[in-house]
Amino acid sequence: MAIRSLFSDVGLPVLASEPRLGALAGGNWVTAARFRRSERGLAETSALLDTLQTEAPVGFGFVDRDFRVVHMNETLAEINGSPMAQQLGRLVKDIVPEIWPLVEPMYRVVLETGHPVVNVEIVARTAADPTQRHHWHASYYPVRVADAIIGIALMTVDITDRVELREAESERGRLAAVVEHVADSVMIADLEARITYVNPAFERLTGYTREEVIGQNPRILGSGVQAPAFYTAMWAALTSGSPWVADFVNRRKDGSLFTEEAVISPIRDGTGAVTSYVAVKRDVTSERAIQTSSVRLARERALIAGTIRAIGPRDTPEATAQAICGQVLNLSGLAAAQLFVFGLNGRAVPIGFAVAHQPDPQLRPLPLGRSRYLRERATDGPWIEPWVDRPGHPYNKLLLRLGVHQAAFAPVRWDGRLIGLLVVDAASSVGEAAVAAALGALVEFADLAGALIGRDLDKRAEAQAVRQHLHAIIARQRFHPVFQPIIDLETGAAVGYEALTRFHDGVAPDVRFGEAATVGLGQELETATIKAALAEARLLPKGAWLNLNASPTLIMAGQPLASLLRGTRRPLVLEVTEHAEIGDYAAFGAALRALRPRVELAVDDAGAGFASLRHILELRPSFVKLDRSLVAGLEADPARQALIVGLLHFARSTNSRLIAEGIETVAERDTLRALDIHLGQGYLLGRPGPAADV
């Protein structure tokens, strides 16, 4: 079909000689006479339109009212992704299913309203090229014959390249904005070494404005420090297409020197040819000043190694810290040196403080705010900061009197954890470069401090944390007593109760009491739990005796336990485990006699250790409690039965009574009864519980 027959509504002629359009319109043709055109004019127009649809990069097509393709040019066939022969006569939705949901609404608008839809941008992926999103500008026009719309004429232009160009330009704009705002200096020069661009960071660093350097040679920054051979090698690398990485000592506009770490790279075009050069530079003046003192630092580290051998671990962390501070002061020639540790309360507490040519000052913790700042800052590593007047600081007056103007800080670590800070204070007579140079030695000494005192401080902090936790347990009474009955195996009656302690956090009693003893709170915790047990025991049946677990230390302390037991009318039995060490049996016996006659003694865990017989012989207890290890499976073990018979004979010889602990089965109970054991305790006979439940 000729394209000329499709576009009457857009000002193009429709020829009556096109049979397929005649069929679509039901034979109602618009004649050539309607347009008042000569045959020559029609021929020229036809030729022009045929050329347009063949040569122009525009997709032309015509679909009927059912959206079936009646005509298209090769450009549209290529856009749709298949040969024209495979598309003619097919529905649009079957040819381009990916695009159909986007164009169907516009087709229907044209058919229903009779108005064209023009310059619509369509974005989609097609089956022909699913890897890339394509962009098209499309226009849709109604095609009329005798005022009836017989279909839709469409024109489509692929604008993907234009969109990508637009996006690339936008990306270049963003990149340019980044370059304008980065902290590093950026300079671009052409092949003749003329500066074509500098960013604001370049202006700030060099003091030159952009207008002053554009068109100039980078030699405008030359300081004369680098030899000509340096630049010869640089240009040899760049002209060969290789980047150049080096330090440049350059001169600012005001004449001052600075050191730049520069990376200069060739810029290539699409063919790979070098078109210009870009230099990205960073001011490393301070860093290189520190590095140039490496020889002196090496000597200092040698002295530090000697210091390590000379100091050695002292008796206390404080003595070691003070020695380290003194050595730091001697090595650096500074005004003062301090070693702080961070306490559990967040405070920075000095454990060493040395001042040049003065007595050691009193050690006082820093304010909480300053302590928090130092701890947070120390997580990032060593640093230097100016000293300013801090009225709330405990050493403010001293440091101001010493003329301190700068301080250097090095974190002290143990096992990878921050535990403190080593600090040196520099007077105004010591230059900033000297303080920066001393920072390396300070870090070495901080590592030394961590190695020498870290373990002890860690143990001290751990003990302090345990003490704080135990103080809270005692103060808030985060425990409660429970009572387990002691049963007469013949009658089944409860003759006594053992008071046990359960901690609210679920920690086993032996572990908790062991912690307390380790940090010096054993007696305090025992006193608190016994006091709670005595108060709760008022609910127990009258006449039954009460067993209380007590350490030899608490019993030998005398007065604290005596004061607790003084008002109790119930018969009491103090249980001492055979694992407890009693260094002085005479003193222990005297302390126990001071509590008698109302208080009796029981030796617990008999059979689980080696001290039972000595305890029984020396202390003459009223009760000996057989450990669960002797009772478990007793009915099937004649050897243990014989051992218990021997212990029974031994107990009777010393006027003691045996209590079998840990009875959990009927067979164990019956065997004990057969062996003439009269008292028992265990889950079979009664579990520990509140006094009210008993």
XYZ file of C-alpha atoms in Angstrom:
694
model
C 0.000 0.000 0.000
C 1.332 3.486 -0.787
C 1.833 5.686 2.256
C 0.076 8.553 0.487
C -3.322 6.891 1.013
C -3.060 6.944 4.815
C -2.756 10.521 5.972
C -5.628 12.675 4.735
C -6.330 13.915 8.263
C -2.815 15.264 8.598
C -2.922 17.216 5.322
C -1.710 14.426 2.994
C -3.695 13.418 -0.138
C -5.662 10.169 -0.317
C -5.735 8.454 -3.719
C -8.854 6.685 -4.977
C -6.745 4.125 -6.818
C -5.847 2.093 -3.736
C -8.035 -1.041 -3.754
C -7.335 -2.234 -0.181
C -8.444 1.032 1.382
C -11.515 0.901 -0.858
C -12.403 -2.469 0.559
C -11.911 -1.227 4.111
C -14.148 1.782 3.473
C -16.917 -0.288 1.900
C -16.341 1.204 -1.565
C -16.978 4.818 -0.538
C -13.863 6.356 -2.073
C -12.728 9.914 -1.857
C -11.975 10.916 -5.405
C -9.007 12.822 -6.685
C -11.323 15.560 -7.890
C -12.148 16.359 -4.236
C -8.612 17.659 -3.752
C -8.549 19.703 -7.004
C -5.131 18.394 -7.872
C -3.667 17.661 -11.245
C -2.395 14.224 -12.112
C 1.096 15.637 -12.207
C 0.750 17.068 -8.714
C -0.629 13.783 -7.452
C 2.244 11.906 -9.032
C 4.800 14.245 -7.438
C 3.118 13.977 -4.035
C 2.915 10.208 -4.341
C 6.567 9.966 -5.222
C 7.501 12.283 -2.350
C 5.514 10.256 0.171
C 6.852 6.943 -1.103
C 10.369 8.310 -0.729
C 9.548 9.580 2.752
C 8.289 6.241 4.007
C 11.230 4.422 2.422
C 14.123 6.727 3.305
C 13.120 8.611 6.461
C 14.135 7.052 9.840
C 10.496 7.168 10.868
C 8.254 4.170 11.300
C 4.988 4.543 9.342
C 2.045 2.195 9.648
C -1.690 1.738 9.428
C -3.932 -0.485 11.601
C -7.638 -1.108 11.136
C -10.309 -0.722 13.772
C -9.542 -4.190 15.078
C -5.906 -3.120 15.571
C -4.695 -5.406 12.814
C -1.670 -4.238 10.830
C -2.688 -3.325 7.266
C 0.453 -1.453 6.217
C 3.914 -0.570 7.523
C 7.254 0.529 6.183
C 10.565 -1.245 6.755
C 11.543 1.136 9.563
C 8.489 0.210 11.615
C 9.063 -3.474 10.889
C 12.607 -3.133 12.276
C 11.339 -1.288 15.345
C 8.882 -4.137 16.004
C 11.683 -6.674 15.624
C 10.510 -9.052 12.874
C 10.226 -9.097 9.046
C 7.364 -7.118 7.536
C 5.835 -10.228 5.962
C 5.448 -11.760 9.420
C 3.612 -8.700 10.736
C 1.129 -7.692 8.035
C -2.358 -8.942 8.800
C -1.569 -9.724 12.461
C -2.887 -8.009 15.587
C -0.585 -5.461 17.186
C -0.838 -7.185 20.579
C 0.562 -10.376 19.034
C 3.428 -8.618 17.267
C 4.682 -6.486 20.188
C 3.050 -7.861 23.369
C 5.501 -5.911 25.518
C 4.398 -2.558 24.092
C 0.719 -3.305 23.555
C -0.399 -2.342 27.121
C 1.238 1.068 26.560
C -0.263 1.863 23.148
C -3.721 0.279 23.386
C -5.178 3.160 25.496
C -3.985 5.680 22.876
C -5.451 3.638 19.986
C -8.805 3.623 21.735
C -8.693 7.385 22.381
C -8.141 8.001 18.670
C -11.023 5.713 17.646
C -13.445 6.984 20.294
C -12.736 10.717 20.073
C -11.498 11.093 16.520
C -8.627 13.241 17.778
C -4.978 12.469 17.148
C -2.556 11.610 19.994
C 0.824 13.080 19.206
C 4.364 13.119 20.591
C 3.883 10.431 23.229
C 7.102 8.968 24.692
C 7.020 5.191 25.101
C 9.655 3.352 27.163
C 9.841 -0.459 27.091
C 11.954 -3.522 26.454
C 11.061 -5.648 23.441
C 11.476 -9.321 22.654
C 13.857 -8.290 19.875
C 16.192 -6.570 22.359
C 15.232 -7.486 25.933
C 18.554 -6.291 27.389
C 17.949 -2.589 26.727
C 15.159 -0.149 27.413
C 14.115 1.686 24.226
C 12.536 5.114 24.009
C 10.167 6.099 21.170
C 8.233 9.224 20.227
C 4.928 8.081 18.714
C 1.940 9.891 17.127
C -1.434 8.361 16.242
C -3.927 9.878 13.730
C -7.446 8.828 12.748
C -7.855 7.840 9.106
C -11.281 8.775 7.709
C -13.130 7.785 4.568
C -16.458 9.589 3.962
C -16.296 10.887 7.570
C -15.961 7.352 8.923
C -12.820 6.404 10.864
C -11.539 3.249 9.207
C -8.300 2.910 11.180
C -5.297 4.592 12.715
C -2.181 5.920 11.059
C 0.933 5.907 13.242
C 4.379 7.409 13.092
C 7.191 6.242 15.438
C 10.714 7.586 15.905
C 13.340 5.715 17.996
C 14.881 8.352 20.316
C 16.873 5.924 22.463
C 20.214 7.405 21.405
C 19.023 10.928 22.202
C 17.801 9.830 25.650
C 21.073 8.069 26.370
C 22.953 11.163 25.269
C 20.771 13.267 27.538
C 21.404 10.888 30.456
C 25.127 10.842 29.730
C 25.185 14.619 29.766
C 23.308 14.569 33.061
C 25.831 12.067 34.466
C 28.685 14.272 33.318
C 27.000 17.176 35.038
C 26.787 15.225 38.282
C 30.404 14.153 37.970
C 31.438 17.737 37.386
C 29.532 18.787 40.505
C 31.342 16.116 42.527
C 34.720 17.230 41.257
C 33.838 20.793 42.155
C 33.103 19.803 45.758
C 35.686 17.124 46.613
C 38.364 17.891 49.182
C 41.174 16.735 46.902
C 42.711 19.174 44.450
C 41.946 18.411 40.776
C 43.782 19.919 37.796
C 43.394 19.128 34.051
C 45.994 20.089 31.437
C 46.010 19.641 27.662
C 48.709 17.938 25.605
C 50.722 21.158 25.526
C 50.736 21.197 29.365
C 48.379 24.173 29.553
C 46.024 24.145 32.507
C 42.417 23.904 31.299
C 40.584 23.274 34.588
C 41.099 23.448 38.344
C 38.514 22.818 41.079
C 37.864 24.976 44.181
C 40.050 22.685 46.328
C 42.999 23.604 44.102
C 42.272 27.284 44.682
C 42.085 26.798 48.461
C 45.308 24.811 48.591
C 47.474 26.940 46.293
C 46.015 30.387 46.859
C 45.666 30.898 43.074
C 42.264 31.600 41.551
C 40.979 29.668 38.566
C 41.321 32.721 36.322
C 44.999 33.112 37.296
C 46.057 29.586 36.293
C 43.871 28.684 33.280
C 46.212 28.583 30.276
C 49.315 28.538 32.476
C 51.865 25.722 32.701
C 51.782 23.729 35.990
C 55.332 25.039 36.527
C 53.633 28.040 38.095
C 53.530 25.905 41.270
C 57.161 24.773 41.061
C 59.307 25.113 44.154
C 62.663 24.083 42.708
C 62.974 21.314 45.303
C 62.572 18.500 42.784
C 65.390 17.986 40.294
C 64.752 18.333 36.523
C 65.218 14.575 36.192
C 62.067 14.094 38.295
C 59.943 15.943 35.744
C 61.684 14.269 32.813
C 60.713 10.869 34.204
C 57.170 12.083 34.858
C 56.599 13.256 31.276
C 58.163 10.106 29.898
C 55.609 8.049 31.805
C 52.638 10.258 30.897
C 53.418 10.509 27.182
C 53.720 6.734 27.051
C 50.197 6.492 28.455
C 51.142 5.409 32.004
C 49.991 7.193 35.190
C 52.480 8.930 37.474
C 52.220 8.694 41.271
C 54.574 10.770 43.387
C 54.938 13.475 46.015
C 55.364 17.048 44.754
C 56.865 19.814 46.864
C 55.114 22.885 45.454
C 54.909 26.561 46.290
C 51.705 28.451 47.087
C 50.949 31.889 45.784
C 52.096 33.344 49.120
C 55.469 31.620 48.760
C 54.988 28.888 51.387
C 55.884 25.314 50.505
C 53.529 22.360 50.742
C 53.698 18.675 49.857
C 51.121 17.037 47.613
C 50.553 13.354 47.013
C 49.539 13.346 43.329
C 48.183 10.805 40.883
C 48.476 12.076 37.300
C 46.684 10.029 34.643
C 46.274 10.362 30.865
C 42.722 10.959 29.579
C 41.877 9.020 26.414
C 39.165 9.524 23.827
C 37.002 6.834 22.239
C 39.850 5.743 19.960
C 42.299 5.345 22.836
C 44.335 8.417 22.007
C 45.554 10.602 24.871
C 43.806 13.972 24.750
C 44.741 15.541 28.095
C 45.977 14.806 31.624
C 44.194 14.916 34.998
C 45.974 15.289 38.330
C 44.244 14.417 41.623
C 46.270 15.712 44.545
C 46.063 15.571 48.337
C 47.838 17.830 50.812
C 50.151 15.560 52.864
C 52.429 18.230 54.289
C 51.826 17.253 57.946
C 52.000 13.525 57.235
C 55.302 13.793 55.422
C 56.717 15.973 58.193
C 56.037 13.116 60.599
C 57.549 10.575 58.245
C 60.754 12.576 57.816
C 61.390 12.106 61.535
C 61.410 8.310 61.142
C 65.121 8.055 61.933
C 64.658 9.838 65.240
C 61.614 7.709 65.985
C 63.661 4.595 65.343
C 66.172 5.760 67.930
C 63.336 6.435 70.353
C 61.929 2.962 69.825
C 65.332 1.526 70.676
C 65.241 3.496 73.907
C 61.694 2.252 74.532
C 62.853 -1.339 74.147
C 65.504 -0.673 76.768
C 62.911 0.928 78.981
C 60.712 -2.161 78.718
C 63.561 -4.303 79.970
C 64.312 -1.874 82.775
C 60.766 -1.333 84.048
C 59.351 -4.844 84.179
C 56.077 -5.535 85.959
C 55.744 -3.804 89.339
C 53.803 -4.908 92.403
C 50.708 -2.917 91.431
C 49.384 -1.398 88.200
C 49.743 2.026 89.824
C 53.491 1.554 90.447
C 54.047 0.356 86.874
C 51.972 3.221 85.444
C 53.948 5.791 87.419
C 57.245 4.349 86.173
C 56.007 4.457 82.567
C 54.925 8.084 82.928
C 58.358 8.982 84.284
C 60.106 7.297 81.387
C 57.825 8.942 78.812
C 58.626 12.300 80.352
C 62.368 11.668 80.171
C 62.261 10.454 76.576
C 60.203 13.273 75.157
C 61.305 16.196 77.289
C 57.678 17.253 77.747
C 55.966 18.959 80.672
C 53.805 16.142 82.044
C 52.680 12.580 81.358
C 49.562 10.841 82.633
C 48.124 7.347 82.364
C 44.348 7.101 82.770
C 42.145 4.018 82.993
C 38.431 4.015 82.236
C 36.367 2.869 85.225
C 33.030 1.073 85.181
C 31.329 4.345 86.109
C 32.611 5.956 82.905
C 35.223 8.151 84.626
C 38.823 8.442 83.408
C 40.894 7.810 86.552
C 44.658 8.506 86.597
C 46.856 5.704 87.962
C 50.098 7.417 86.986
C 51.052 11.117 86.741
C 54.558 12.520 86.362
C 55.470 16.214 86.081
C 58.904 17.442 85.018
C 61.028 18.647 87.958
C 58.070 18.537 90.382
C 56.620 16.093 92.914
C 53.967 13.738 91.590
C 50.534 15.377 91.884
C 47.536 13.886 93.669
C 45.521 11.516 91.508
C 41.967 12.694 90.858
C 39.391 11.421 88.323
C 38.362 13.593 85.396
C 34.821 15.011 85.067
C 32.312 12.634 83.497
C 31.821 14.764 80.372
C 35.565 15.003 79.649
C 35.929 11.281 80.390
C 33.240 10.374 77.870
C 34.827 12.585 75.223
C 38.238 10.964 75.720
C 36.827 7.454 75.596
C 34.851 8.088 72.412
C 37.782 9.842 70.729
C 40.211 7.070 71.735
C 38.266 4.485 69.755
C 39.634 6.120 66.566
C 43.299 5.872 67.593
C 45.964 8.398 68.728
C 45.505 12.125 68.226
C 46.816 15.590 69.120
C 44.718 18.527 70.243
C 45.431 21.989 71.701
C 45.085 22.459 75.428
C 42.520 25.117 76.343
C 41.485 26.576 79.655
C 39.098 24.054 81.307
C 37.987 25.435 84.682
C 36.262 22.172 85.726
C 39.309 20.025 84.986
C 41.122 18.871 88.177
C 44.541 19.579 86.622
C 43.656 22.753 84.757
C 45.628 25.133 86.983
C 48.662 22.851 87.034
C 48.784 22.465 83.258
C 48.266 26.190 82.670
C 51.057 26.942 85.125
C 53.308 24.561 83.184
C 52.507 26.500 80.005
C 50.952 23.489 78.295
C 49.605 24.336 74.842
C 49.201 20.914 73.265
C 48.449 17.351 74.381
C 48.975 14.045 72.582
C 46.856 10.995 73.374
C 47.505 7.285 72.728
C 44.925 4.582 73.566
C 45.973 1.824 75.961
C 44.506 -1.551 75.021
C 44.432 -5.021 76.494
C 43.298 -8.068 74.547
C 41.962 -5.742 71.843
C 39.805 -3.712 74.256
C 40.275 -0.050 75.143
C 41.176 0.216 78.838
C 42.840 3.617 79.156
C 44.860 6.519 77.712
C 48.477 7.601 77.874
C 48.735 11.394 77.620
C 51.696 13.773 77.256
C 51.417 17.534 77.692
C 53.722 19.885 75.744
C 54.661 23.406 76.817
C 54.759 26.275 74.335
C 58.536 25.859 74.023
C 57.985 22.520 72.280
C 56.967 22.950 68.661
C 54.004 21.263 67.042
C 56.280 19.152 64.871
C 58.031 17.808 67.990
C 54.693 16.848 69.524
C 53.691 15.099 66.314
C 57.015 13.283 66.265
C 56.541 12.171 69.891
C 53.187 10.607 69.021
C 54.874 7.494 67.591
C 56.853 6.946 70.772
C 53.732 7.586 72.819
C 51.889 4.836 70.964
C 54.757 2.454 71.710
C 54.595 3.286 75.410
C 50.799 2.885 75.392
C 51.231 -0.616 73.966
C 53.825 -1.275 76.650
C 51.448 -0.088 79.353
C 48.694 -2.356 78.066
C 51.034 -5.355 78.082
C 52.333 -4.705 81.600
C 49.201 -3.719 83.483
C 46.328 -4.788 81.229
C 45.816 -8.206 82.788
C 45.773 -6.868 86.338
C 43.447 -4.009 85.410
C 41.177 -6.431 83.584
C 40.958 -8.672 86.635
C 40.386 -5.647 88.837
C 37.604 -4.372 86.592
C 36.022 -7.804 86.466
C 36.136 -8.071 90.261
C 34.697 -4.575 90.561
C 31.852 -5.519 88.232
C 31.174 -8.655 90.284
C 31.232 -6.614 93.482
C 28.765 -4.095 92.083
C 26.485 -6.892 90.941
C 26.659 -8.647 94.314
C 26.048 -5.399 96.179
C 22.900 -4.952 94.095
C 21.813 -8.550 94.809
C 22.282 -8.047 98.526
C 20.776 -4.557 98.698
C 17.715 -5.461 96.627
C 17.483 -8.990 98.050
C 17.443 -10.668 94.659
C 17.244 -14.090 96.258
C 14.854 -16.074 98.407
C 15.151 -18.998 100.827
C 13.686 -22.437 100.236
C 13.496 -25.303 102.701
C 14.023 -29.029 102.161
C 12.727 -31.426 104.837
C 14.924 -33.871 106.756
C 12.818 -37.014 107.237
C 12.746 -39.734 109.884
C 12.974 -42.772 107.590
C 11.062 -44.947 110.025
C 8.026 -42.705 110.599
C 8.157 -40.492 107.493
C 7.854 -37.371 109.690
C 9.827 -34.186 108.995
C 12.166 -33.617 111.946
C 14.098 -30.729 110.457
C 14.581 -28.500 107.441
C 17.655 -27.363 105.565
C 17.557 -23.723 104.449
C 18.812 -23.246 100.898
C 19.125 -20.102 98.801
C 17.860 -19.542 95.278
C 19.029 -16.495 93.302
C 16.544 -14.738 91.054
C 18.909 -14.728 88.054
C 19.157 -18.524 88.160
C 22.870 -18.712 89.044
C 23.710 -21.814 91.080
C 24.196 -21.050 94.805
C 27.691 -22.580 94.967
C 28.784 -20.419 92.016
C 27.286 -17.267 93.498
C 28.787 -17.812 96.962
C 32.133 -18.644 95.315
C 32.056 -15.325 93.442
C 31.273 -13.495 96.653
C 34.161 -15.125 98.489
C 36.547 -14.261 95.632
C 35.762 -10.531 95.792
C 35.580 -10.316 99.601
C 31.786 -10.270 99.917
C 31.314 -13.870 101.020
C 30.530 -13.034 104.630
C 28.181 -10.217 103.625
C 26.221 -12.451 101.243
C 26.054 -15.314 103.750
C 24.777 -12.967 106.451
C 22.058 -11.610 104.152
C 20.851 -15.073 103.066
C 20.873 -16.487 106.622
C 18.920 -13.476 107.824
C 16.311 -14.044 105.100
C 16.133 -17.775 105.946
C 15.614 -17.106 109.669
C 12.809 -14.663 108.931
C 11.067 -17.068 106.549
C 11.591 -20.054 108.883
C 9.020 -18.640 111.306
C 6.422 -20.279 109.054
C 7.933 -23.765 109.500
C 6.379 -26.304 111.895
C 7.390 -25.725 115.490
C 9.778 -28.181 117.057
C 11.644 -28.992 113.814
C 15.270 -27.999 113.800
C 16.669 -25.687 111.119
C 19.910 -26.400 109.241
C 21.806 -23.350 108.025
C 24.821 -23.532 105.699
C 27.691 -21.425 107.032
C 31.331 -21.056 106.046
C 34.121 -21.446 108.605
C 34.980 -17.796 107.964
C 31.536 -16.610 109.042
C 31.482 -18.905 112.090
C 34.927 -17.762 113.201
C 33.941 -14.111 112.725
C 31.802 -14.639 115.804
C 29.730 -11.534 116.385
C 27.940 -11.168 112.993
C 26.555 -14.721 113.148
C 25.857 -14.562 116.882
C 23.807 -11.408 116.371
C 21.732 -13.107 113.672
C 21.019 -16.207 115.745
C 20.437 -14.474 119.060
C 16.659 -14.129 118.900
C 15.909 -17.528 117.359
C 14.159 -20.072 119.610
C 14.130 -22.911 117.096
C 16.942 -25.524 117.412
C 19.654 -24.659 114.919
C 22.260 -26.757 113.100
C 25.136 -25.112 111.235
C 26.296 -27.125 108.238
C 29.939 -26.903 107.220
C 30.952 -28.643 103.994
C 33.885 -31.011 104.181
C 35.414 -29.077 101.243
C 35.736 -25.965 103.425
C 39.246 -25.448 104.706
C 39.621 -24.932 108.453
C 43.127 -23.741 109.200
C 42.735 -23.489 112.971
C 40.458 -26.134 114.479
C 41.001 -24.764 117.989
C 39.819 -21.275 117.016
C 36.913 -22.731 115.071
C 35.895 -24.886 118.058
C 36.036 -21.878 120.360
C 33.806 -19.849 118.017
C 31.354 -22.754 117.809
C 31.247 -23.200 121.576
C 30.354 -19.542 121.935
C 27.173 -20.302 119.985
C 26.256 -23.467 121.892
C 24.399 -25.085 123.545
C 21.484 -24.112 121.307
C 23.470 -24.374 118.070
C 24.761 -27.742 116.856
C 27.138 -28.618 114.012
C 26.759 -30.840 110.948
C 29.549 -31.855 108.570
C 28.110 -31.846 105.026
C 29.129 -33.779 101.893
C 30.802 -36.644 103.759
C 32.318 -39.072 101.261
C 32.836 -36.425 98.557
C 36.328 -35.369 99.713
C 39.205 -36.230 101.978
C 38.643 -33.984 104.999
C 35.549 -35.608 106.516
C 37.214 -37.739 109.146
C 39.451 -34.877 110.248
C 36.447 -32.550 110.531
C 34.511 -35.165 112.480
C 37.406 -36.001 114.786
C 38.346 -32.393 115.483
C 34.894 -30.814 115.650
C 32.716 -33.586 117.136
C 29.621 -32.652 115.086
C 26.125 -33.674 116.046
C 25.353 -34.760 112.467
C 27.291 -36.183 109.550
C 25.559 -35.887 106.158
C 26.329 -38.621 103.619
C 26.902 -37.250 100.130
C 24.658 -38.204 97.213
C 27.618 -39.992 95.607
C 27.363 -42.663 98.345
C 23.587 -42.998 98.108
C 22.966 -43.188 94.335
C 22.256 -46.827 93.308
C 23.169 -48.017 96.774
C 20.835 -51.058 96.601
C 23.003 -52.663 93.911
C 26.438 -51.832 95.345
C 27.536 -53.993 98.304
C 30.863 -52.135 98.579
C 29.156 -48.812 99.248
C 26.748 -50.484 101.639
C 29.742 -51.753 103.601
C 31.278 -48.258 103.552
C 28.099 -46.745 104.975
C 27.995 -49.381 107.708
C 31.537 -48.439 108.625
C 30.657 -44.731 108.660
C 27.659 -45.516 110.844
C 29.911 -47.262 113.337
C 32.345 -44.363 113.187
C 29.558 -41.828 113.763
C 28.208 -43.701 116.745
C 31.696 -43.824 118.205
C 31.867 -40.030 117.999
C 28.259 -39.453 119.179
C 27.151 -38.297 115.698
C 24.020 -39.085 113.729
C 24.035 -39.834 110.005
C 21.754 -38.054 107.520
C 21.662 -39.578 104.027
C 21.410 -36.909 101.328
C 20.068 -37.182 97.789
C 17.581 -40.035 98.238
C 15.688 -40.199 94.965
C 14.315 -43.749 94.721
C 12.334 -46.087 96.956
C 15.061 -48.730 96.618
C 17.654 -46.270 97.947
C 15.421 -45.359 100.882
C 14.642 -48.987 101.767
C 18.299 -49.986 101.569
C 19.270 -47.145 103.926
C 16.579 -48.181 106.362
C 17.883 -51.764 106.225
C 21.377 -50.424 107.043
C 19.923 -48.685 110.135
C 20.168 -45.125 108.770
C 17.350 -43.203 110.455
C 17.488 -39.760 108.810
C 17.268 -38.892 105.132
C 16.887 -36.036 102.712
C 16.226 -35.965 98.955
C 13.720 -35.410 96.161
C 11.922 -38.674 97.004
C 11.198 -37.355 100.484
C 10.558 -33.690 99.661
C 11.840 -31.029 97.283
C 13.026 -27.589 98.438
C 10.195 -25.064 98.553
C 8.913 -21.929 100.306
C 8.260 -22.194 104.007
C 4.579 -21.462 103.470
C 4.255 -24.514 101.208
C 6.006 -26.730 103.773
